[in-house]
């Protein structure tokens, strides 16, 4: 960042793309998501017509593959369970405790997917500023605090959202709650979790687009973020429709609440399936 031959791009204080001239000449381009998810950096040697992608070493790529597989599987299963819970609620084939149990099981998988997504950011290979255009890995870490990295912040906010959902899901097992208690203990955490999911998706778009809005039809990462963000929007619609009216004790619209959860959950499962392809 402090070298005059480097050009940094990104939204606000974040750097999501960095271009510099390696010591031997040519051009190296680091982008946050390809480096983090696939262990790739683009290098154009001196005199070459185009850039080629250079990978991190095999041990780093193996780590990235394992983390990606665990996160993708967790979101696929978690989304499927949430969809199943919503289907049970909508079509009346189970009681409230059955629905809550299915949702809670799905929430555990969402917790896992959120934390492993954070581990992907924490343990992503890093570029060497001003170096030859290679990616290197640090020692394995279970946690870091890097709020000036948009990928870390997006993953952290996502994980926080899954934890808030866990509060909502646990409270849903409580019996004999008043309308005010239902809205405070179940509905409010649901809405907060949805807001956090939306913020995480916005940050993920900022990482891919390097700032302003963009459409990248040929970019698998863009599609993953877009599908997940659609799921977050549907979750928010569901949460708003699930508010319990104090005057009547009934939901604003139970059908919208259930269908919003079901379709939103399927979006997260679809995003998880797509994520299998975004690997080294």
mmCIF file of C-alpha atoms in Angstrom:
data_model
loop_
_atom_site.group_PDB
_atom_site.id
_atom_site.type_symbol
_atom_site.label_atom_id
_atom_site.label_comp_id
_atom_site.label_asym_id
_atom_site.label_seq_id
_atom_site.Cartn_x
_atom_site.Cartn_y
_atom_site.Cartn_z
ATOM 1 C CA UNK A 1 0.000 0.000 0.000
ATOM 2 C CA UNK A 2 2.834 2.382 0.713
ATOM 3 C CA UNK A 3 4.690 1.703 -2.535
ATOM 4 C CA UNK A 4 4.117 4.165 -5.435
ATOM 5 C CA UNK A 5 3.863 1.397 -8.078
ATOM 6 C CA UNK A 6 0.871 -0.251 -6.401
ATOM 7 C CA UNK A 7 -2.751 0.533 -7.224
ATOM 8 C CA UNK A 8 -5.392 -0.393 -4.654
ATOM 9 C CA UNK A 9 -9.098 -0.658 -5.425
ATOM 10 C CA UNK A 10 -12.069 -1.349 -3.220
ATOM 11 C CA UNK A 11 -15.080 0.133 -1.436
ATOM 12 C CA UNK A 12 -14.382 2.755 1.204
ATOM 13 C CA UNK A 13 -11.499 1.769 3.474
ATOM 14 C CA UNK A 14 -11.300 -1.786 2.109
ATOM 15 C CA UNK A 15 -8.883 -3.135 -0.494
ATOM 16 C CA UNK A 16 -10.359 -5.854 -2.674
ATOM 17 C CA UNK A 17 -8.010 -5.641 -5.656
ATOM 18 C CA UNK A 18 -4.328 -4.734 -5.699
ATOM 19 C CA UNK A 19 -2.150 -4.300 -8.790
ATOM 20 C CA UNK A 20 1.616 -3.917 -8.694
ATOM 21 C CA UNK A 21 4.807 -4.513 -10.641
ATOM 22 C CA UNK A 22 6.855 -7.448 -9.305
ATOM 23 C CA UNK A 23 10.647 -7.004 -8.928
ATOM 24 C CA UNK A 24 11.303 -8.854 -12.194
ATOM 25 C CA UNK A 25 8.805 -6.783 -14.193
ATOM 26 C CA UNK A 26 5.375 -7.543 -15.509
ATOM 27 C CA UNK A 27 2.174 -7.134 -13.514
ATOM 28 C CA UNK A 28 0.619 -8.975 -10.580
ATOM 29 C CA UNK A 29 -3.050 -8.622 -9.658
ATOM 30 C CA UNK A 30 -4.445 -9.861 -6.348
ATOM 31 C CA UNK A 31 -8.222 -10.039 -5.892
ATOM 32 C CA UNK A 32 -9.730 -10.850 -2.526
ATOM 33 C CA UNK A 33 -12.285 -13.550 -3.374
ATOM 34 C CA UNK A 34 -10.281 -15.609 -5.929
ATOM 35 C CA UNK A 35 -7.293 -15.602 -3.575
ATOM 36 C CA UNK A 36 -9.396 -16.553 -0.547
ATOM 37 C CA UNK A 37 -11.636 -19.166 -2.135
ATOM 38 C CA UNK A 38 -9.448 -20.633 -4.885
ATOM 39 C CA UNK A 39 -5.892 -19.709 -3.908
ATOM 40 C CA UNK A 40 -5.313 -17.834 -7.181
ATOM 41 C CA UNK A 41 -3.451 -14.679 -8.132
ATOM 42 C CA UNK A 42 -3.028 -13.284 -11.668
ATOM 43 C CA UNK A 43 0.485 -12.618 -12.955
ATOM 44 C CA UNK A 44 1.509 -11.229 -16.355
ATOM 45 C CA UNK A 45 5.201 -11.871 -17.031
ATOM 46 C CA UNK A 46 7.263 -9.181 -18.804
ATOM 47 C CA UNK A 47 6.439 -9.084 -22.511
ATOM 48 C CA UNK A 48 3.514 -11.518 -22.232
ATOM 49 C CA UNK A 49 0.265 -10.711 -24.009
ATOM 50 C CA UNK A 50 -1.952 -11.778 -21.124
ATOM 51 C CA UNK A 51 -1.963 -12.774 -17.491
ATOM 52 C CA UNK A 52 -1.861 -16.320 -16.146
ATOM 53 C CA UNK A 53 -3.256 -17.547 -12.873
ATOM 54 C CA UNK A 54 -0.733 -18.730 -10.296
ATOM 55 C CA UNK A 55 -1.860 -21.033 -7.479
ATOM 56 C CA UNK A 56 -0.741 -21.303 -3.898
ATOM 57 C CA UNK A 57 1.120 -24.482 -2.918
ATOM 58 C CA UNK A 58 -0.637 -27.842 -2.645
ATOM 59 C CA UNK A 59 -0.958 -27.811 1.150
ATOM 60 C CA UNK A 60 -2.737 -24.451 1.032
ATOM 61 C CA UNK A 61 -5.024 -25.597 -1.786
ATOM 62 C CA UNK A 62 -5.897 -28.746 0.171
ATOM 63 C CA UNK A 63 -6.857 -26.606 3.156
ATOM 64 C CA UNK A 64 -9.059 -24.408 0.978
ATOM 65 C CA UNK A 65 -10.787 -27.439 -0.565
ATOM 66 C CA UNK A 66 -11.576 -28.951 2.831
ATOM 67 C CA UNK A 67 -12.951 -25.720 4.274
ATOM 68 C CA UNK A 68 -15.020 -25.079 1.166
ATOM 69 C CA UNK A 69 -16.489 -28.601 1.221
ATOM 70 C CA UNK A 70 -17.472 -28.359 4.898
ATOM 71 C CA UNK A 71 -19.046 -24.906 4.525
ATOM 72 C CA UNK A 72 -20.929 -25.845 1.352
ATOM 73 C CA UNK A 73 -22.258 -29.077 2.869
ATOM 74 C CA UNK A 74 -23.383 -27.280 6.024
ATOM 75 C CA UNK A 75 -25.377 -24.705 4.046
ATOM 76 C CA UNK A 76 -26.911 -27.340 1.773
ATOM 77 C CA UNK A 77 -28.125 -29.408 4.741
ATOM 78 C CA UNK A 78 -29.079 -26.401 6.855
ATOM 79 C CA UNK A 79 -31.126 -24.905 4.026
ATOM 80 C CA UNK A 80 -32.823 -28.235 3.337
ATOM 81 C CA UNK A 81 -33.809 -28.614 6.994
ATOM 82 C CA UNK A 82 -35.176 -25.064 7.170
ATOM 83 C CA UNK A 83 -37.189 -25.741 4.013
ATOM 84 C CA UNK A 84 -38.497 -28.966 5.557
ATOM 85 C CA UNK A 85 -39.497 -27.138 8.743
ATOM 86 C CA UNK A 86 -41.360 -24.498 6.741
ATOM 87 C CA UNK A 87 -43.113 -27.193 4.695
ATOM 88 C CA UNK A 88 -44.244 -28.946 7.873
ATOM 89 C CA UNK A 89 -45.547 -25.639 9.244
ATOM 90 C CA UNK A 90 -47.323 -24.699 6.011
ATOM 91 C CA UNK A 91 -48.975 -28.008 5.221
ATOM 92 C CA UNK A 92 -49.883 -28.871 8.813
ATOM 93 C CA UNK A 93 -48.248 -32.279 9.020
ATOM 94 C CA UNK A 94 -46.627 -31.637 12.420
ATOM 95 C CA UNK A 95 -47.039 -29.650 15.629
ATOM 96 C CA UNK A 96 -45.101 -26.546 16.695
ATOM 97 C CA UNK A 97 -42.505 -28.585 18.585
ATOM 98 C CA UNK A 98 -41.772 -30.699 15.512
ATOM 99 C CA UNK A 99 -41.261 -27.581 13.404
ATOM 100 C CA UNK A 100 -39.063 -26.005 16.068
ATOM 101 C CA UNK A 101 -36.943 -29.171 16.275
ATOM 102 C CA UNK A 102 -36.390 -29.245 12.508
ATOM 103 C CA UNK A 103 -35.530 -25.551 12.446
ATOM 104 C CA UNK A 104 -33.138 -25.981 15.368
ATOM 105 C CA UNK A 105 -31.300 -28.820 13.619
ATOM 106 C CA UNK A 106 -31.024 -26.655 10.505
ATOM 107 C CA UNK A 107 -29.754 -23.786 12.631
ATOM 108 C CA UNK A 108 -26.880 -25.934 13.903
ATOM 109 C CA UNK A 109 -25.769 -26.521 10.319
ATOM 110 C CA UNK A 110 -26.079 -22.794 9.572
ATOM 111 C CA UNK A 111 -23.905 -22.107 12.645
ATOM 112 C CA UNK A 112 -21.330 -24.549 11.288
ATOM 113 C CA UNK A 113 -21.421 -23.043 7.800
ATOM 114 C CA UNK A 114 -21.091 -19.531 9.201
ATOM 115 C CA UNK A 115 -18.103 -20.382 11.372
ATOM 116 C CA UNK A 116 -16.313 -22.343 8.651
ATOM 117 C CA UNK A 117 -16.891 -19.392 6.288
ATOM 118 C CA UNK A 118 -15.127 -17.245 8.884
ATOM 119 C CA UNK A 119 -12.294 -19.783 9.029
ATOM 120 C CA UNK A 120 -11.976 -19.478 5.248
ATOM 121 C CA UNK A 121 -11.318 -15.766 5.678
ATOM 122 C CA UNK A 122 -9.067 -16.184 8.712
ATOM 123 C CA UNK A 123 -6.859 -18.800 7.050
ATOM 124 C CA UNK A 124 -6.914 -17.491 3.488
ATOM 125 C CA UNK A 125 -3.499 -17.328 1.780
ATOM 126 C CA UNK A 126 -2.063 -13.807 1.702
ATOM 127 C CA UNK A 127 -0.158 -11.962 -0.987
ATOM 128 C CA UNK A 128 3.250 -10.426 -0.352
ATOM 129 C CA UNK A 129 2.982 -6.662 -1.027
ATOM 130 C CA UNK A 130 5.418 -5.757 -3.762
ATOM 131 C CA UNK A 131 6.502 -9.395 -4.109
ATOM 132 C CA UNK A 132 6.748 -11.683 -7.107
ATOM 133 C CA UNK A 133 3.049 -12.465 -7.217
ATOM 134 C CA UNK A 134 2.690 -15.504 -4.981
ATOM 135 C CA UNK A 135 0.309 -16.466 -2.209
ATOM 136 C CA UNK A 136 1.548 -17.733 1.132
ATOM 137 C CA UNK A 137 -0.306 -19.202 4.104
ATOM 138 C CA UNK A 138 0.073 -18.365 7.745
ATOM 139 C CA UNK A 139 -0.163 -20.850 10.580
ATOM 140 C CA UNK A 140 -3.644 -22.252 11.134
ATOM 141 C CA UNK A 141 -5.812 -20.042 13.338
ATOM 142 C CA UNK A 142 -9.264 -20.581 14.821
ATOM 143 C CA UNK A 143 -9.919 -16.860 15.174
ATOM 144 C CA UNK A 144 -8.646 -13.445 14.138
ATOM 145 C CA UNK A 145 -9.818 -9.855 14.377
ATOM 146 C CA UNK A 146 -9.434 -8.100 11.018
ATOM 147 C CA UNK A 147 -12.336 -5.648 10.582
ATOM 148 C CA UNK A 148 -10.493 -3.734 7.840
ATOM 149 C CA UNK A 149 -10.755 -6.760 5.540
ATOM 150 C CA UNK A 150 -14.139 -6.805 3.822
ATOM 151 C CA UNK A 151 -14.050 -10.605 3.364
ATOM 152 C CA UNK A 152 -13.416 -11.130 7.086
ATOM 153 C CA UNK A 153 -16.123 -8.621 8.018
ATOM 154 C CA UNK A 154 -18.671 -10.229 5.690
ATOM 155 C CA UNK A 155 -17.964 -13.697 7.114
ATOM 156 C CA UNK A 156 -18.000 -12.413 10.708
ATOM 157 C CA UNK A 157 -21.356 -10.681 10.247
ATOM 158 C CA UNK A 158 -22.743 -13.848 8.632
ATOM 159 C CA UNK A 159 -21.577 -15.962 11.578
ATOM 160 C CA UNK A 160 -23.030 -13.437 14.029
ATOM 161 C CA UNK A 161 -26.331 -13.698 12.160
ATOM 162 C CA UNK A 162 -26.389 -17.478 12.558
ATOM 163 C CA UNK A 163 -25.767 -17.086 16.307
ATOM 164 C CA UNK A 164 -28.647 -14.625 16.640
ATOM 165 C CA UNK A 165 -30.866 -17.074 14.760
ATOM 166 C CA UNK A 166 -29.824 -19.688 17.330
ATOM 167 C CA UNK A 167 -31.301 -17.507 20.089
ATOM 168 C CA UNK A 168 -34.548 -17.244 18.147
ATOM 169 C CA UNK A 169 -34.634 -21.007 17.541
ATOM 170 C CA UNK A 170 -33.964 -21.852 21.191
ATOM 171 C CA UNK A 171 -36.639 -19.443 22.398
ATOM 172 C CA UNK A 172 -39.157 -21.039 20.024
ATOM 173 C CA UNK A 173 -39.232 -24.076 22.344
ATOM 174 C CA UNK A 174 -40.568 -21.973 25.234
ATOM 175 C CA UNK A 175 -44.203 -22.579 26.147
ATOM 176 C CA UNK A 176 -46.880 -20.263 27.490
ATOM 177 C CA UNK A 177 -45.365 -17.018 26.194
ATOM 178 C CA UNK A 178 -47.458 -13.878 25.931
ATOM 179 C CA UNK A 179 -47.705 -12.077 22.603
ATOM 180 C CA UNK A 180 -45.229 -9.458 23.807
ATOM 181 C CA UNK A 181 -42.780 -12.164 24.879
ATOM 182 C CA UNK A 182 -43.096 -13.966 21.538
ATOM 183 C CA UNK A 183 -42.288 -10.761 19.663
ATOM 184 C CA UNK A 184 -39.411 -9.895 21.983
ATOM 185 C CA UNK A 185 -37.804 -13.340 22.380
ATOM 186 C CA UNK A 186 -38.538 -14.974 19.023
ATOM 187 C CA UNK A 187 -39.506 -12.377 16.436
ATOM 188 C CA UNK A 188 -36.926 -9.689 17.313
ATOM 189 C CA UNK A 189 -33.878 -12.026 17.123
ATOM 190 C CA UNK A 190 -35.267 -13.389 13.840
ATOM 191 C CA UNK A 191 -35.374 -9.905 12.319
ATOM 192 C CA UNK A 192 -31.919 -9.014 13.672
ATOM 193 C CA UNK A 193 -30.479 -12.209 12.192
ATOM 194 C CA UNK A 194 -32.042 -11.379 8.820
ATOM 195 C CA UNK A 195 -30.569 -7.872 8.912
ATOM 196 C CA UNK A 196 -27.123 -9.309 9.640
ATOM 197 C CA UNK A 197 -27.476 -11.762 6.720
ATOM 198 C CA UNK A 198 -28.376 -8.868 4.413
ATOM 199 C CA UNK A 199 -25.394 -6.819 5.600
ATOM 200 C CA UNK A 200 -23.085 -9.791 5.069
ATOM 201 C CA UNK A 201 -24.391 -10.239 1.534
ATOM 202 C CA UNK A 202 -23.921 -6.538 0.787
ATOM 203 C CA UNK A 203 -20.307 -6.734 1.944
ATOM 204 C CA UNK A 204 -19.789 -9.862 -0.187
ATOM 205 C CA UNK A 205 -21.071 -7.982 -3.239
ATOM 206 C CA UNK A 206 -18.716 -5.102 -2.403
ATOM 207 C CA UNK A 207 -15.820 -7.583 -2.315
ATOM 208 C CA UNK A 208 -16.625 -9.024 -5.734
ATOM 209 C CA UNK A 209 -17.557 -5.729 -7.418
ATOM 210 C CA UNK A 210 -14.764 -3.703 -5.747
ATOM 211 C CA UNK A 211 -17.256 -1.080 -4.666
ATOM 212 C CA UNK A 212 -20.298 -0.206 -6.753
ATOM 213 C CA UNK A 213 -22.996 -2.607 -7.965
ATOM 214 C CA UNK A 214 -22.135 -4.994 -10.778
ATOM 215 C CA UNK A 215 -23.492 -7.969 -12.686
ATOM 216 C CA UNK A 216 -20.987 -10.699 -13.550
ATOM 217 C CA UNK A 217 -22.881 -13.453 -15.329
ATOM 218 C CA UNK A 218 -19.744 -15.553 -15.891
ATOM 219 C CA UNK A 219 -18.467 -15.262 -12.314
ATOM 220 C CA UNK A 220 -19.508 -18.218 -10.140
ATOM 221 C CA UNK A 221 -18.673 -16.278 -6.977
ATOM 222 C CA UNK A 222 -21.083 -13.515 -8.027
ATOM 223 C CA UNK A 223 -23.882 -16.048 -8.540
ATOM 224 C CA UNK A 224 -23.249 -17.626 -5.138
ATOM 225 C CA UNK A 225 -23.504 -14.253 -3.429
ATOM 226 C CA UNK A 226 -26.571 -13.275 -5.481
ATOM 227 C CA UNK A 227 -28.465 -16.490 -4.705
ATOM 228 C CA UNK A 228 -27.619 -16.244 -0.998
ATOM 229 C CA UNK A 229 -28.640 -12.589 -0.910
ATOM 230 C CA UNK A 230 -31.975 -13.484 -2.489
ATOM 231 C CA UNK A 231 -32.365 -16.046 0.289
ATOM 232 C CA UNK A 232 -31.643 -13.347 2.864
ATOM 233 C CA UNK A 233 -34.294 -11.070 1.328
ATOM 234 C CA UNK A 234 -36.853 -13.880 1.434
ATOM 235 C CA UNK A 235 -35.927 -14.619 5.053
ATOM 236 C CA UNK A 236 -36.527 -10.958 5.882
ATOM 237 C CA UNK A 237 -39.924 -11.001 4.155
ATOM 238 C CA UNK A 238 -40.761 -14.117 6.163
ATOM 239 C CA UNK A 239 -39.656 -12.521 9.426
ATOM 240 C CA UNK A 240 -41.731 -9.377 8.868
ATOM 241 C CA UNK A 241 -44.783 -11.473 8.044
ATOM 242 C CA UNK A 242 -44.259 -13.517 11.234
ATOM 243 C CA UNK A 243 -44.857 -10.568 13.578
ATOM 244 C CA UNK A 244 -47.594 -11.432 16.072
ATOM 245 C CA UNK A 245 -50.312 -8.780 16.305
ATOM 246 C CA UNK A 246 -50.877 -7.856 19.967
ATOM 247 C CA UNK A 247 -54.561 -7.240 19.371
ATOM 248 C CA UNK A 248 -55.354 -10.635 17.853
ATOM 249 C CA UNK A 249 -52.437 -12.890 18.831
ATOM 250 C CA UNK A 250 -52.112 -14.022 15.206
ATOM 251 C CA UNK A 251 -49.304 -13.584 12.681
ATOM 252 C CA UNK A 252 -49.507 -10.845 10.074
ATOM 253 C CA UNK A 253 -49.485 -13.525 7.377
ATOM 254 C CA UNK A 254 -48.585 -17.106 8.219
ATOM 255 C CA UNK A 255 -48.550 -18.205 4.564
ATOM 256 C CA UNK A 256 -46.007 -15.548 3.582
ATOM 257 C CA UNK A 257 -43.933 -16.370 6.671
ATOM 258 C CA UNK A 258 -43.794 -20.069 5.800
ATOM 259 C CA UNK A 259 -43.277 -19.677 2.060
ATOM 260 C CA UNK A 260 -40.651 -16.978 2.605
ATOM 261 C CA UNK A 261 -38.719 -19.298 4.896
ATOM 262 C CA UNK A 262 -39.107 -22.264 2.538
ATOM 263 C CA UNK A 263 -37.965 -20.434 -0.616
ATOM 264 C CA UNK A 264 -35.232 -18.534 1.204
ATOM 265 C CA UNK A 265 -33.888 -21.754 2.674
ATOM 266 C CA UNK A 266 -33.838 -23.373 -0.762
ATOM 267 C CA UNK A 267 -31.778 -20.410 -1.984
ATOM 268 C CA UNK A 268 -29.170 -21.127 0.686
ATOM 269 C CA UNK A 269 -29.128 -24.801 -0.269
ATOM 270 C CA UNK A 270 -28.677 -23.810 -3.913
ATOM 271 C CA UNK A 271 -25.894 -21.413 -2.929
ATOM 272 C CA UNK A 272 -24.201 -24.257 -1.066
ATOM 273 C CA UNK A 273 -24.426 -26.492 -4.130
ATOM 274 C CA UNK A 274 -22.902 -23.760 -6.298
ATOM 275 C CA UNK A 275 -20.174 -23.275 -3.689
ATOM 276 C CA UNK A 276 -18.872 -26.784 -4.361
ATOM 277 C CA UNK A 277 -17.653 -25.430 -7.701
ATOM 278 C CA UNK A 278 -15.809 -22.451 -6.239
ATOM 279 C CA UNK A 279 -12.764 -24.360 -5.080
ATOM 280 C CA UNK A 280 -9.119 -24.630 -6.146
#
